[in-house]
Each structure stands twice: as C-alpha cells, then as structure tokens.
Short mmCIF file of C-alpha atoms (C1' of nucleotides) in Angstrom, two decimals:
data_model
loop_
_atom_site.label_atom_id
_atom_site.label_comp_id
_atom_site.label_asym_id
_atom_site.label_seq_id
_atom_site.Cartn_x
_atom_site.Cartn_y
_atom_site.Cartn_z
CA MET O 1 -1.67 -117.98 100.48
CA ASP O 2 -1.79 -117.12 96.94
CA GLU O 3 -1.95 -113.27 97.14
CA LEU O 4 1.09 -111.58 96.00
CA LYS O 5 2.70 -108.25 97.45
CA ILE O 6 3.51 -105.61 95.04
CA GLY O 7 7.04 -106.38 94.81
CA ASP O 8 6.52 -110.05 93.93
CA LEU O 9 3.89 -109.15 91.57
CA ALA O 10 6.30 -106.66 89.88
CA LYS O 11 9.06 -109.29 89.72
CA ARG O 12 6.96 -111.96 88.23
CA SER O 13 5.57 -109.65 85.52
CA GLY O 14 8.25 -107.44 84.69
CA VAL O 15 6.72 -103.89 85.42
CA SER O 16 7.85 -101.45 88.05
CA VAL O 17 6.17 -101.13 91.50
CA ARG O 18 5.72 -97.70 90.60
CA THR O 19 3.69 -98.81 87.54
CA LEU O 20 1.42 -100.68 89.60
CA HIS O 21 1.04 -97.86 92.10
CA HIS O 22 0.13 -95.82 88.87
CA TYR O 23 -2.56 -98.39 87.72
CA ASP O 24 -4.03 -98.58 91.18
CA ALA O 25 -4.31 -94.66 91.29
CA ILE O 26 -6.10 -94.53 87.93
CA GLY O 27 -8.35 -97.60 88.74
CA LEU O 28 -6.85 -99.82 86.17
CA LEU O 29 -5.67 -102.45 88.20
CA VAL O 30 -6.72 -102.35 91.99
CA PRO O 31 -5.59 -104.85 94.25
CA SER O 32 -8.27 -107.13 95.63
CA HIS O 33 -7.24 -106.45 99.33
CA ARG O 34 -4.85 -104.69 101.69
CA THR O 35 -3.31 -105.71 104.79
CA PRO O 36 -4.43 -104.07 107.93
CA SER O 37 -1.26 -101.75 107.39
CA GLY O 38 -2.17 -100.80 103.86
CA HIS O 39 0.23 -103.23 101.99
CA ARG O 40 -1.48 -104.09 98.57
CA LEU O 41 -2.58 -107.63 97.98
CA TYR O 42 -3.07 -108.97 94.49
CA GLY O 43 -5.20 -112.05 93.93
CA ARG O 44 -5.14 -114.50 90.98
CA ASP O 45 -7.77 -112.24 88.91
CA GLU O 46 -5.43 -109.38 89.40
CA ILE O 47 -2.46 -111.20 88.12
CA ALA O 48 -4.33 -112.50 85.05
CA ARG O 49 -5.48 -108.92 84.52
CA LEU O 50 -2.00 -107.42 84.72
CA GLN O 51 -0.97 -110.03 82.21
CA GLN O 52 -3.52 -108.54 79.90
CA ILE O 53 -2.50 -105.18 80.51
CA VAL O 54 0.93 -106.01 80.00
CA SER O 55 0.20 -107.59 76.67
CA LEU O 56 -1.98 -105.00 75.37
CA ARG O 57 0.61 -102.01 76.34
CA GLN O 58 3.30 -104.08 74.37
CA MET O 59 0.87 -103.51 71.28
CA ASN O 60 1.30 -99.85 72.17
CA PHE O 61 -2.25 -99.40 73.14
CA SER O 62 -2.89 -96.32 75.65
CA LEU O 63 -3.91 -97.31 79.20
CA GLU O 64 -7.41 -95.67 78.56
CA GLN O 65 -7.85 -97.80 75.47
CA ILE O 66 -6.68 -100.86 77.65
CA ALA O 67 -9.12 -99.80 80.24
CA GLU O 68 -11.88 -99.84 77.50
CA MET O 69 -11.25 -102.87 76.06
CA LEU O 70 -11.02 -104.67 79.54
CA ARG O 71 -14.51 -103.33 80.27
CA GLY O 72 -15.54 -105.16 77.46
CA ALA O 73 -15.64 -102.50 74.50
CA ASP O 74 -15.63 -103.55 71.07
CA ALA O 75 -11.92 -104.68 70.54
CA GLN O 76 -12.00 -104.78 66.83
CA ARG O 77 -13.21 -101.32 66.57
CA VAL O 78 -10.25 -100.04 68.95
CA ILE O 79 -7.90 -101.97 67.12
CA ALA O 80 -9.06 -100.87 63.65
CA MET O 81 -8.76 -97.24 64.92
CA HIS O 82 -5.26 -97.71 66.39
CA VAL O 83 -4.05 -99.35 63.19
CA ALA O 84 -5.45 -96.36 61.34
CA ARG O 85 -3.66 -93.92 63.45
CA LEU O 86 -0.31 -96.03 63.00
CA ARG O 87 -0.68 -96.02 59.34
CA GLU O 88 -1.11 -92.17 59.44
CA GLN O 89 1.95 -91.79 61.42
CA ILE O 90 3.99 -94.14 59.38
CA ALA O 91 3.22 -92.25 56.13
CA MET O 92 3.93 -89.01 57.62
CA GLN O 93 7.17 -90.25 59.11
CA GLN O 94 8.24 -91.66 55.99
CA GLU O 95 7.58 -88.42 54.21
CA LEU O 96 9.64 -86.80 56.79
CA CYS O 97 12.50 -88.97 56.27
CA ALA O 98 12.70 -88.65 52.73
CA ARG O 99 12.58 -84.94 52.90
CA LEU O 100 15.18 -84.91 55.65
CA GLU O 101 17.67 -87.03 53.94
CA HIS O 102 17.20 -85.13 50.58
CA LEU O 103 17.89 -82.02 52.69
CA ALA O 104 20.95 -83.16 54.52
CA SER O 105 22.37 -84.36 51.25
CA SER O 106 21.94 -81.01 49.40
CA ALA O 107 22.92 -78.60 51.80
CA SER O 108 25.90 -78.27 54.07
CA THR O 109 26.12 -75.15 56.03
CA VAL O 110 23.36 -74.44 58.85
CA ASP O 111 22.25 -71.32 56.90
CA GLU O 112 21.80 -73.36 53.71
CA LEU O 113 19.77 -75.89 55.45
CA LEU O 114 17.49 -73.48 56.94
CA GLN O 115 17.21 -71.83 53.86
CA THR O 116 16.06 -74.96 52.17
CA ILE O 117 13.78 -75.87 54.94
CA GLU O 118 12.13 -72.14 54.99
CA THR O 119 11.48 -72.48 51.15
CA MET O 120 9.82 -75.82 51.65
CA THR O 121 7.63 -74.60 54.22
CA LEU O 122 6.54 -71.70 52.03
CA PHE O 123 5.96 -74.07 49.00
CA GLU O 124 3.64 -75.87 51.26
CA LYS O 125 1.71 -72.66 52.14
CA TYR O 126 1.44 -71.42 48.75
CA TYR O 127 0.76 -74.59 46.75
CA SER O 128 -2.08 -77.20 46.75
CA LYS O 129 -1.50 -80.84 47.33
CA PRO O 130 -1.83 -81.81 43.79
CA GLN O 131 0.28 -78.88 42.80
CA LEU O 132 2.97 -79.97 45.06
CA ASP O 133 2.78 -83.58 43.62
CA ALA O 134 2.96 -82.02 39.99
CA LEU O 135 6.31 -80.20 41.13
CA ALA O 136 7.72 -83.22 42.66
CA ALA O 137 7.01 -85.21 39.47
CA ARG O 138 8.66 -82.54 37.85
CA ARG O 139 11.87 -82.61 39.50
CA GLU O 140 11.90 -86.36 39.34
CA GLN O 141 11.79 -85.61 35.60
CA LEU O 142 14.49 -82.99 35.37
CA GLY O 143 17.00 -84.89 37.50
CA GLU O 144 19.26 -83.85 40.11
CA SER O 145 22.19 -82.48 38.13
CA ARG O 146 19.72 -80.30 35.81
CA LEU O 147 18.09 -78.99 39.23
CA ARG O 148 21.29 -77.89 40.64
CA GLU O 149 22.50 -76.32 37.39
CA ALA O 150 19.15 -74.25 37.26
CA GLN O 151 19.55 -73.33 40.86
CA SER O 152 23.09 -71.77 40.20
CA GLU O 153 21.87 -70.32 36.72
CA TRP O 154 19.12 -68.39 38.37
CA PRO O 155 21.08 -65.93 40.38
CA ARG O 156 23.40 -65.09 37.44
CA LEU O 157 20.80 -64.61 35.15
CA MET O 158 19.00 -62.22 37.47
CA GLN O 159 22.44 -60.18 38.06
CA ARG O 160 22.53 -59.67 34.38
CA VAL O 161 19.18 -58.47 33.84
CA ARG O 162 19.51 -56.28 36.97
CA GLU O 163 22.37 -54.75 35.17
CA GLU O 164 20.81 -53.99 32.14
CA LEU O 165 18.04 -52.31 33.90
CA ALA O 166 20.57 -50.25 35.80
CA ARG O 167 22.34 -49.08 32.48
CA GLY O 168 18.97 -48.16 31.42
CA THR O 169 18.95 -50.39 28.32
CA ASP O 170 16.12 -50.46 26.10
CA PRO O 171 13.83 -53.67 27.01
CA LYS O 172 13.50 -54.23 23.19
CA HIS O 173 17.19 -54.48 22.63
CA PRO O 174 18.15 -58.02 21.39
CA ARG O 175 20.31 -58.69 24.17
CA VAL O 176 17.81 -58.06 26.85
CA VAL O 177 15.10 -60.10 24.71
CA ALA O 178 17.56 -62.84 24.78
CA LEU O 179 17.93 -62.83 28.57
CA ALA O 180 14.06 -62.39 29.06
CA LYS O 181 13.69 -65.64 26.97
CA GLN O 182 16.14 -67.49 28.92
CA TRP O 183 14.20 -66.00 32.24
CA ARG O 184 10.78 -67.42 30.82
CA ALA O 185 12.48 -70.83 29.90
CA LEU O 186 13.72 -71.29 33.41
CA ILE O 187 10.25 -70.75 34.96
CA ASP O 188 8.51 -72.92 32.56
CA GLU O 189 11.18 -75.67 33.16
CA PHE O 190 10.34 -75.23 36.91
CA THR O 191 6.46 -75.03 36.68
CA GLY O 192 6.11 -77.55 33.64
CA GLY O 193 4.21 -74.59 32.00
CA ASP O 194 1.50 -74.97 34.37
CA ALA O 195 -0.25 -71.50 34.68
CA ALA O 196 -1.77 -72.28 37.98
CA ILE O 197 1.59 -73.15 39.41
CA GLU O 198 3.05 -69.98 38.31
CA GLN O 199 0.27 -68.04 39.90
CA SER O 200 1.10 -69.55 42.81
CA LEU O 201 4.74 -68.59 42.68
CA ARG O 202 3.62 -65.12 41.81
CA ASN O 203 1.39 -65.08 45.14
CA LEU O 204 4.29 -66.43 47.17
CA TYR O 205 6.87 -63.55 45.92
CA ALA O 206 4.21 -60.84 46.39
CA ASN O 207 3.45 -61.65 49.83
CA GLU O 208 6.58 -62.81 51.28
CA SER O 209 8.92 -59.89 50.70
CA ALA O 210 11.81 -61.58 52.75
CA VAL O 211 12.12 -64.27 50.01
CA ALA O 212 11.58 -61.93 47.15
CA GLU O 213 14.46 -60.06 48.43
CA ARG O 214 16.68 -63.07 48.09
CA HIS O 215 15.45 -65.08 45.29
CA GLY O 216 12.83 -63.24 43.36
CA ALA O 217 12.51 -60.35 41.14
CA ASP O 218 11.14 -57.10 42.65
CA ARG O 219 8.16 -55.26 40.71
CA ALA O 220 10.73 -53.22 38.61
CA LEU O 221 12.52 -56.20 37.49
CA SER O 222 9.64 -58.15 36.45
CA ASP O 223 7.97 -55.44 34.58
CA TYR O 224 11.12 -54.96 32.65
CA ILE O 225 11.17 -58.47 31.68
CA ALA O 226 7.41 -58.36 30.69
CA ARG O 227 8.09 -55.57 28.37
CA ALA O 228 11.04 -57.34 26.86
CA LEU O 229 8.76 -60.41 26.15
CA SER O 230 5.77 -58.24 24.88
CA MET V 1 8.02 -48.64 63.80
CA ASP V 2 8.75 -52.28 62.64
CA GLU V 3 8.49 -53.99 65.95
CA LEU V 4 5.50 -56.30 66.30
CA LYS V 5 3.34 -56.92 69.41
CA ILE V 6 2.76 -60.58 70.20
CA GLY V 7 -0.77 -60.92 68.65
CA ASP V 8 0.49 -59.47 65.41
CA LEU V 9 3.44 -61.80 65.32
CA ALA V 10 1.32 -64.55 66.21
CA LYS V 11 -1.08 -63.96 63.11
CA ARG V 12 1.48 -63.36 60.73
CA SER V 13 3.43 -66.47 61.58
CA GLY V 14 0.57 -68.75 62.53
CA VAL V 15 1.40 -69.85 65.97
CA SER V 16 -0.53 -69.05 68.90
CA VAL V 17 0.37 -66.22 71.56
CA ARG V 18 0.57 -69.06 74.31
CA THR V 19 3.35 -70.73 72.30
CA LEU V 20 5.21 -67.35 71.89
CA HIS V 21 4.99 -67.03 75.61
CA HIS V 22 6.50 -70.71 76.00
CA TYR V 23 9.26 -69.79 73.43
CA ASP V 24 10.09 -66.82 75.74
CA ALA V 25 10.04 -68.62 78.88
CA ILE V 26 12.26 -71.41 77.74
CA GLY V 27 14.61 -68.64 75.98
CA LEU V 28 14.08 -70.16 72.52
CA LEU V 29 12.65 -66.73 71.30
CA VAL V 30 13.15 -63.78 73.67
CA PRO V 31 11.58 -60.20 72.21
CA SER V 32 14.17 -57.89 71.72
CA HIS V 33 12.40 -55.27 73.94
CA ARG V 34 9.54 -54.67 75.99
CA THR V 35 7.30 -51.50 76.36
CA PRO V 36 7.36 -49.60 79.64
CA SER V 37 4.14 -51.62 80.53
CA GLY V 38 5.68 -55.11 79.94
CA HIS V 39 4.07 -55.84 76.46
CA ARG V 40 6.62 -57.79 74.21
CA LEU V 41 7.95 -56.22 71.09
CA TYR V 42 9.44 -58.39 68.41
CA GLY V 43 12.06 -57.07 65.99
CA ARG V 44 13.19 -58.03 62.47
CA ASP V 45 15.68 -60.56 63.85
CA GLU V 46 13.08 -62.26 66.09
CA ILE V 47 10.50 -62.49 63.35
CA ALA V 48 13.09 -64.24 61.14
CA ARG V 49 13.90 -66.57 63.95
CA LEU V 50 10.64 -67.43 64.44
CA GLN V 51 10.25 -68.49 60.67
CA GLN V 52 13.20 -70.77 61.18
CA ILE V 53 11.77 -72.26 64.38
CA VAL V 54 8.34 -72.89 62.72
CA SER V 55 9.92 -74.49 59.86
CA LEU V 56 12.38 -76.65 62.04
CA ARG V 57 9.26 -77.73 64.13
CA GLN V 58 7.43 -78.72 60.92
CA MET V 59 10.05 -81.07 60.32
CA ASN V 60 9.19 -82.44 63.81
CA PHE V 61 12.39 -81.46 65.59
CA SER V 62 12.07 -80.94 69.25
CA LEU V 63 12.44 -77.44 70.75
CA GLU V 64 15.93 -78.44 72.27
CA GLN V 65 17.31 -79.64 68.77
CA ILE V 66 16.16 -76.30 67.27
CA ALA V 67 17.83 -74.47 69.82
CA GLU V 68 20.87 -76.36 69.51
CA MET V 69 20.94 -75.76 65.77
CA LEU V 70 19.95 -72.17 65.79
CA ARG V 71 23.12 -72.14 68.52
CA GLY V 72 25.25 -73.26 65.47
CA ALA V 73 25.52 -76.98 66.34
CA ASP V 74 26.36 -79.42 63.58
CA ALA V 75 23.11 -79.37 61.73
CA GLN V 76 23.92 -82.66 59.79
CA ARG V 77 24.48 -84.73 62.86
CA VAL V 78 21.33 -83.57 64.40
CA ILE V 79 19.31 -84.38 61.38
CA ALA V 80 21.10 -87.87 60.79
CA MET V 81 20.26 -88.60 64.28
CA HIS V 82 16.70 -87.54 63.91
CA VAL V 83 16.50 -89.58 60.77
CA ALA V 84 17.84 -92.62 62.51
CA ARG V 85 15.21 -92.18 65.22
CA LEU V 86 12.49 -91.78 62.71
CA ARG V 87 13.37 -95.20 61.00
CA GLU V 88 13.56 -97.15 64.19
CA GLN V 89 9.91 -95.61 65.03
CA ILE V 90 8.77 -96.51 61.47
CA ALA V 91 9.88 -100.07 61.63
CA MET V 92 8.39 -100.76 64.93
CA GLN V 93 5.04 -99.43 63.85
CA GLN V 94 4.90 -101.30 60.66
CA GLU V 95 5.58 -104.39 62.81
CA LEU V 96 2.93 -103.57 65.19
CA CYS V 97 0.39 -103.03 62.23
CA ALA V 98 1.13 -106.04 60.85
CA ARG V 99 0.67 -108.01 63.87
CA LEU V 100 -2.56 -105.96 64.88
CA GLU V 101 -4.10 -106.77 61.34
CA HIS V 102 -3.30 -110.40 61.67
CA LEU V 103 -4.79 -110.33 65.09
CA ALA V 104 -7.99 -108.48 64.13
CA SER V 105 -8.47 -110.91 61.25
CA SER V 106 -7.90 -114.20 63.26
CA ALA V 107 -9.91 -113.43 66.64
CA SER V 108 -13.43 -112.05 67.09
CA THR V 109 -14.42 -111.99 70.59
CA VAL V 110 -12.31 -109.91 73.08
CA ASP V 111 -11.33 -113.13 75.03
CA GLU V 112 -9.99 -114.67 71.91
CA LEU V 113 -8.34 -111.43 71.06
CA LEU V 114 -6.57 -111.18 74.53
CA GLN V 115 -5.57 -114.90 74.44
CA THR V 116 -3.91 -114.37 71.29
CA ILE V 117 -2.07 -111.38 72.29
CA GLU V 118 -0.84 -112.94 75.47
CA THR V 119 0.15 -115.93 73.65
CA MET V 120 2.48 -113.70 71.44
CA THR V 121 3.87 -112.05 74.37
CA LEU V 122 4.88 -115.25 75.98
CA PHE V 123 6.34 -116.53 72.90
CA GLU V 124 8.54 -113.50 72.46
CA LYS V 125 9.62 -113.85 76.00
CA TYR V 126 10.65 -117.52 75.65
CA TYR V 127 12.00 -117.90 72.01
CA SER V 128 15.13 -115.88 70.76
CA LYS V 129 14.71 -113.61 67.60
CA PRO V 130 15.98 -116.17 65.04
CA GLN V 131 13.78 -118.69 66.53
CA LEU V 132 10.76 -116.45 66.16
CA ASP V 133 11.87 -115.86 62.67
CA ALA V 134 12.07 -119.57 62.11
CA LEU V 135 8.47 -120.06 63.53
CA ALA V 136 6.96 -117.33 61.41
CA ALA V 137 8.56 -118.72 58.29
CA ARG V 138 7.05 -122.18 59.30
CA ARG V 139 3.78 -120.66 59.66
CA GLU V 140 4.00 -119.05 56.33
CA GLN V 141 4.88 -122.27 54.95
CA LEU V 142 1.90 -124.17 56.38
CA GLY V 143 -0.71 -121.53 55.49
CA GLU V 144 -3.45 -120.15 57.25
CA SER V 145 -5.98 -122.93 56.65
CA ARG V 146 -3.99 -125.76 58.09
CA LEU V 147 -2.94 -123.46 61.03
CA ARG V 148 -6.46 -122.95 62.03
CA GLU V 149 -7.17 -126.71 61.56
CA ALA V 150 -4.22 -127.78 63.89
CA GLN V 151 -5.55 -125.17 66.42
CA SER V 152 -8.76 -126.79 66.71
CA GLU V 153 -7.44 -130.35 66.29
CA TRP V 154 -4.95 -129.84 69.54
CA PRO V 155 -7.70 -129.43 72.29
CA ARG V 156 -9.73 -132.29 70.78
CA LEU V 157 -6.58 -134.74 70.85
CA MET V 158 -5.68 -133.48 74.25
CA GLN V 159 -9.08 -134.30 75.38
CA ARG V 160 -9.09 -138.03 74.11
CA VAL V 161 -5.69 -138.49 75.75
CA ARG V 162 -6.68 -137.20 79.12
CA GLU V 163 -9.93 -139.69 78.87
CA GLU V 164 -7.58 -142.49 78.23
CA LEU V 165 -5.37 -141.74 81.08
CA ALA V 166 -8.38 -141.35 83.50
CA ARG V 167 -9.78 -144.59 82.15
CA GLY V 168 -6.25 -146.17 83.02
CA THR V 169 -5.65 -147.47 79.58
CA ASP V 170 -2.11 -149.06 79.25
CA PRO V 171 -0.11 -146.44 77.64
CA LYS V 172 1.17 -149.23 75.36
CA HIS V 173 -2.25 -149.97 73.85
CA PRO V 174 -2.63 -149.11 70.30
CA ARG V 175 -5.15 -146.63 70.32
CA VAL V 176 -3.25 -144.65 72.78
CA VAL V 177 0.02 -145.05 70.60
CA ALA V 178 -2.02 -143.95 67.68
CA LEU V 179 -2.84 -140.66 69.61
CA ALA V 180 0.65 -140.21 70.97
CA LYS V 181 2.00 -140.38 67.64
CA GLN V 182 -0.41 -137.52 66.34
CA TRP V 183 0.46 -135.74 69.31
CA ARG V 184 4.18 -135.63 68.05
CA ALA V 185 3.32 -135.11 64.53
CA LEU V 186 1.50 -131.78 65.59
CA ILE V 187 4.33 -130.49 67.54
CA ASP V 188 6.88 -131.54 64.91
CA GLU V 189 4.66 -129.64 62.63
CA PHE V 190 4.53 -126.59 64.84
CA THR V 191 8.34 -126.64 65.79
CA GLY V 192 9.49 -127.64 62.13
CA GLY V 193 11.32 -130.36 64.03
CA ASP V 194 13.71 -127.97 65.71
CA ALA V 195 14.86 -129.42 69.06
CA ALA V 196 15.86 -126.04 70.32
CA ILE V 197 12.46 -124.71 69.77
CA GLU V 198 10.54 -127.56 71.33
CA GLN V 199 12.91 -127.25 74.55
CA SER V 200 11.85 -123.56 74.71
CA LEU V 201 8.17 -124.57 74.33
CA ARG V 202 8.68 -127.06 77.28
CA ASN V 203 10.32 -124.05 79.14
CA LEU V 204 7.16 -121.96 78.33
CA TYR V 205 4.84 -124.48 79.68
CA ALA V 206 6.92 -125.27 82.71
CA ASN V 207 7.10 -121.62 84.03
CA GLU V 208 3.89 -120.25 83.06
CA SER V 209 1.22 -122.50 84.62
CA ALA V 210 -1.58 -120.43 83.58
CA VAL V 211 -0.86 -121.02 80.05
CA ALA V 212 -0.36 -124.86 80.94
CA GLU V 213 -3.84 -125.03 82.17
CA ARG V 214 -5.28 -123.76 79.21
CA HIS V 215 -3.21 -125.15 76.31
CA GLY V 216 -0.63 -127.39 77.59
CA ALA V 217 -0.33 -130.83 79.11
CA ASP V 218 0.49 -131.36 82.74
CA ARG V 219 3.03 -133.44 83.99
CA ALA V 220 1.12 -136.52 84.39
CA LEU V 221 -0.26 -136.47 80.62
CA SER V 222 3.23 -135.61 79.06
CA ASP V 223 4.67 -138.57 81.18
CA TYR V 224 1.83 -140.67 79.76
CA ILE V 225 2.51 -139.63 76.15
CA ALA V 226 6.40 -140.29 76.70
CA ARG V 227 5.60 -143.93 77.83
CA ALA V 228 3.47 -144.59 74.94
CA LEU V 229 6.17 -143.32 72.46
CA SER V 230 8.95 -145.25 74.28
"C1'" DC C 1 15.58 -107.29 119.38
"C1'" DT C 2 17.80 -104.74 115.64
"C1'" DA C 3 18.92 -103.57 111.01
"C1'" DA C 4 17.76 -104.20 106.41
"C1'" DA C 5 14.63 -104.49 102.97
"C1'" DA C 6 10.06 -103.65 101.40
"C1'" DC C 7 6.21 -101.10 101.77
"C1'" DC C 8 3.40 -96.70 102.20
"C1'" DT C 9 1.93 -91.77 100.56
"C1'" DC C 10 2.98 -87.38 98.61
"C1'" DA C 11 4.75 -84.64 95.25
"C1'" DC C 12 7.84 -82.92 91.41
"C1'" DG C 13 9.55 -83.70 86.60
"C1'" DC C 14 9.49 -84.74 81.29
"C1'" DA C 15 7.42 -81.99 76.04
"C1'" DA C 16 4.97 -78.59 74.14
"C1'" DC C 17 2.02 -76.34 74.77
"C1'" DG C 18 -4.07 -75.48 75.60
"C1'" DT C 19 -6.92 -73.22 78.58
"C1'" DC C 20 -8.86 -70.78 82.23
"C1'" DA C 21 -8.42 -67.06 85.91
"C1'" DG C 22 -7.68 -62.81 87.58
"C1'" DG C 23 -5.39 -58.42 86.56
"C1'" DT C 24 -3.54 -54.27 83.67
"C1'" DG C 25 -3.05 -50.97 79.21
"C1'" DC C 26 -4.82 -48.55 75.62
"C1'" DA C 27 -7.99 -46.65 72.18
"C1'" DA C 28 -12.90 -45.14 71.18
"C1'" DG C 29 -17.68 -43.74 72.02
"C1'" DC C 30 -21.03 -41.85 75.51
"C1'" DG Q 1 -14.36 -38.45 82.43
"C1'" DC Q 2 -16.04 -42.69 82.30
"C1'" DT Q 3 -17.28 -47.22 80.58
"C1'" DT Q 4 -16.64 -50.73 77.13
"C1'" DG Q 5 -13.97 -53.82 75.03
"C1'" DC Q 6 -9.87 -55.86 73.29
"C1'" DA Q 7 -5.24 -57.07 73.75
"C1'" DC Q 8 -1.50 -57.88 76.85
"C1'" DC Q 9 0.26 -59.73 81.40
"C1'" DT Q 10 1.53 -63.38 84.89
"C1'" DG Q 11 0.46 -67.44 87.16
"C1'" DA Q 12 -0.96 -72.08 87.24
"C1'" DC Q 13 -3.24 -76.61 86.33
"C1'" DG Q 14 -4.00 -80.63 82.59
"C1'" DT Q 15 -2.19 -83.76 79.36
"C1'" DT Q 16 0.51 -89.08 79.04
"C1'" DG Q 17 2.83 -92.73 81.60
"C1'" DC Q 18 5.12 -93.38 84.43
"C1'" DG Q 19 10.68 -92.14 87.10
"C1'" DT Q 20 12.74 -90.61 90.73
"C1'" DG Q 21 13.45 -89.10 95.25
"C1'" DA Q 22 11.72 -87.71 100.13
"C1'" DG Q 23 10.25 -88.95 104.52
"C1'" DG Q 24 7.85 -92.33 107.26
"C1'" DT Q 25 5.86 -97.31 108.65
"C1'" DT Q 26 5.85 -102.46 108.48
"C1'" DT Q 27 7.79 -106.58 107.67
"C1'" DT Q 28 11.38 -109.95 107.58
"C1'" DA Q 29 16.00 -112.05 108.39
"C1'" DG Q 30 19.65 -113.01 111.28
#
DNA sequence: CTAAAACCTCACGCAACGTCAGGTGCAAGC
DNA sequence: GCTTGCACCTGACGTTGCGTGAGGTTTTAG
C-alpha cells in the first residue's frame, strides 16, 4: 500500500515524529486515515503537502503563514510582507552590530561599558532621530582621536572651574573667562553649534540628575560660566 | 523616603509593572524591602540597576546574558559572542531576502511559487555548496531571458521526444538524433558541462520520483536518448 | 511467543513578558 | 464608619515550534 506510517514519513522527509504530531495537532497536516488502533497513515497528498510545508519553513515562514498560503491566500502578498519584516530586522541588527563593536572597542571594564551604553540610551531618549544623525556625522567628522581627547579634557576642565568657584574668584577674572571660553568651545564642537541640540543636552542634564552628577555641571557651575561669558 | 513603589518605578523607567514582577521572579532585580503588607520597595541601588538592565536590553541582550554581565562576567566576551550571532543571522536573512524577492518576481501563482521553492530545496539537498555556487554563477552568466526561454523549451522538447518514442521511431533516425542533441545541449547549458553536477542531477531524479514525473525523463526516455546519441 | 521497536496520548519546558482573575491595602469623600 | 477607587499582591494561562520525557499499547522481527 502507498500509505506511510509516521516514522517512515519522518525519515523520508527529514522532520521529526514530534513535528508531525504537532502539525496534526494544529491542523496543518492531518493524516488521511488512521489504523483501527489509532496509528497515523499518510497518503500521497499528505506527503506532497509535507514537502511544501518543509520547503516553506526553510524560507522561514511561520506555520500560520504556511497554512494561509496552502489555503490559497495571496502568496505574493505574504511574501512581500515577510521580506519587508526581514529587511527591517536586518537594518536593526546591523545598527546594533555597529554599535556593539564600537562599544567593545571603546571600553574595557564592565562599568565603563555600562556607562557608555546608558549614555547612548539616554541620548536616544532626548534627541530626535535627525539630531542623532547629525551628531553621528559630527563625530565622524571629528575623528576618533579628537573624540577621545575631548572626553578626557572635559572632566579636567570642569574640575578647574569648580576650583575657581570654590575659591570665590570673580567670574570676570581673565583666568575664569579663558576657562569658560574653552568650555563653550568644547560644547560647540560637540553640538556642531546647533542650538536645538544644545537645548536637548540641557534637558537631559536637567532631568537626569544621576548623569548630571557624573558628567554635567550643576546649576551653580553653569551660572558661574554664564556670568563669565556675559 | 527615597524608596519607590513598583508603579512609580515603572513610570520613571518606562517598563511595565509586569516586567518588574518578572525580573523579581527570576532574581534579576529583587526589591530591597517590602512593606509589611508585601508591597515592593525599590531603593537607589535597584533603580540604578534597572537603568542598566533597560540599557542592556535595548542592545538586545537576553536577560540571562544581562544577569551574567551584572554579576561581573567578562563583558567583552559576551558582546563578542552576541555580535557573532547577530552577524550570522544577518547573513542568513539577507540570503533569504534575496531568494524571496527573486522568487516573488519569477512566479505568479501559488502553485508556481511552491514549485520553485520545492525545486530550490531539492537542489540544496543534492548539490554541495560549491556546486550550488557554480550553478548560481552559471545562471548569472546566462541571464534571465535565456533562462526563461530554456525553461519553456524543456517541456516542449521532452514532449516531442516522448511522441517519437511512442510512435516507435528508430532512435538513430535523424529527427530523433537532432532532438537528442538539443537535449544534451540544454543539459550542458544548465550544468556548464560539469560532470559532477550532472551526476548530482541524475541522483536527484533517481531518488525523487515526484520531481522526475513532472520535469524529468523516466528511464525509458533517457535510454532512448542515450541510444540516439551513441 | 516474546522482546524490541514503533506507535499512541498527555504534559512540561523554553524566552520574556501580556493579560486577565480574584483578592488585599490605603487614602479620600459621603 | 463606609464606600469608592486606585495601586498593589499572587497565581496562572497564552504566545512559537517544537524537544523531551512518562507511561501505556501495537506491530514486527526472530
């Protein structure tokens, strides 16, 4: 007879018996007959259908999509949607990859890594997409080495300003004014002179006190700078 | 007090209450205290930890990987592995996309689509990877139009040979020999003259009777051709 | 006729939560 | 003092596509 038992079909088609059970359970591939004792028997049609199912699964369609297509739905549409979703995923994953590699190369300890990631997350929360693109372009333009330089320059500069403030130096004192000018220059270099971006940066520091404590200037410090530059 | 209740933490950090329950259940983020009535209270440390978790999840790490990293595991290694997996996935998805688009453009009805997919699947089963690459290059070389032409030529040719066979024409008859030469030419065009590829094709037809019935020649037919060419 | 192989039907497990369901805690208005 | 209503609690099932037993019956080979 040309009816196959489940194990034979499994071997011939390369899927597991359990998978066939599953397809039966969800109604995707139901055996044409059963023996009186309940053993599944698959006929020619089912064998052909299984081939199709396997093929479609290799193309990564979901079982539901496969069922839909085999029911005669518009295959072109299903495929188009599938491709669209795939493309989206690819784009996202590529972005992720790029970031992760950049990340892994720029930080070494776990803490530094987390720092960097958190900062990236925050940036995405506070900047619009075009702004982020602009910042990326800006970084590209500045180059890695200058970026690193600026990153180490920033805390030193802040420390020196803080000292002047603590010492009570007049904000109009030339030494302070010089520091303040460096300060502005650094910010301009980062923002590319874009006022909107600077505003977003300000919002970030205003709302995320945790970040401000580590990297940013508190209110007293930024007032001091503002007076120096006025 | 600076302990947050679960709802407040959820709002501040942008995750759902259920997610926090989940993180608690799996031990990823356990509240420092509970009120006597059992309400969760999160302290500063937990808030910070949640920030980190959220950031890492945005990079698509699994909760297990995150737990690992926060326990102080080698972050570089985890990231490297993650990137490697991502790259693999990207490669696979890109291949899939290319195929699916090619597919959607070359077939229109559901049956044709399934036909094409099945044939692709079978090819992958019977040819080694370098062979498949060679075939792809060959198709590239031939061009789309010639390919389509050959595909429609094939059944016509086979039909004519079948007729001669049924009529009992001597295989050495010039008309049959001419048909047989066309036959060989088509196969050579497809295989690029590669004997190994032709052998694989033969195996495919030998083992997959369903395909042979539709596209291929049965034993009688191929014997007939062989005699015509001898 | 017996033992092994193949078959059957539950049913849990996986990742990361969403989504009820049914019950308690706590502040405010009547 | 009582009710309303909101925030909180603990289960527990659903999702996707099966893997992996458990425990029991049927078929097949020797």
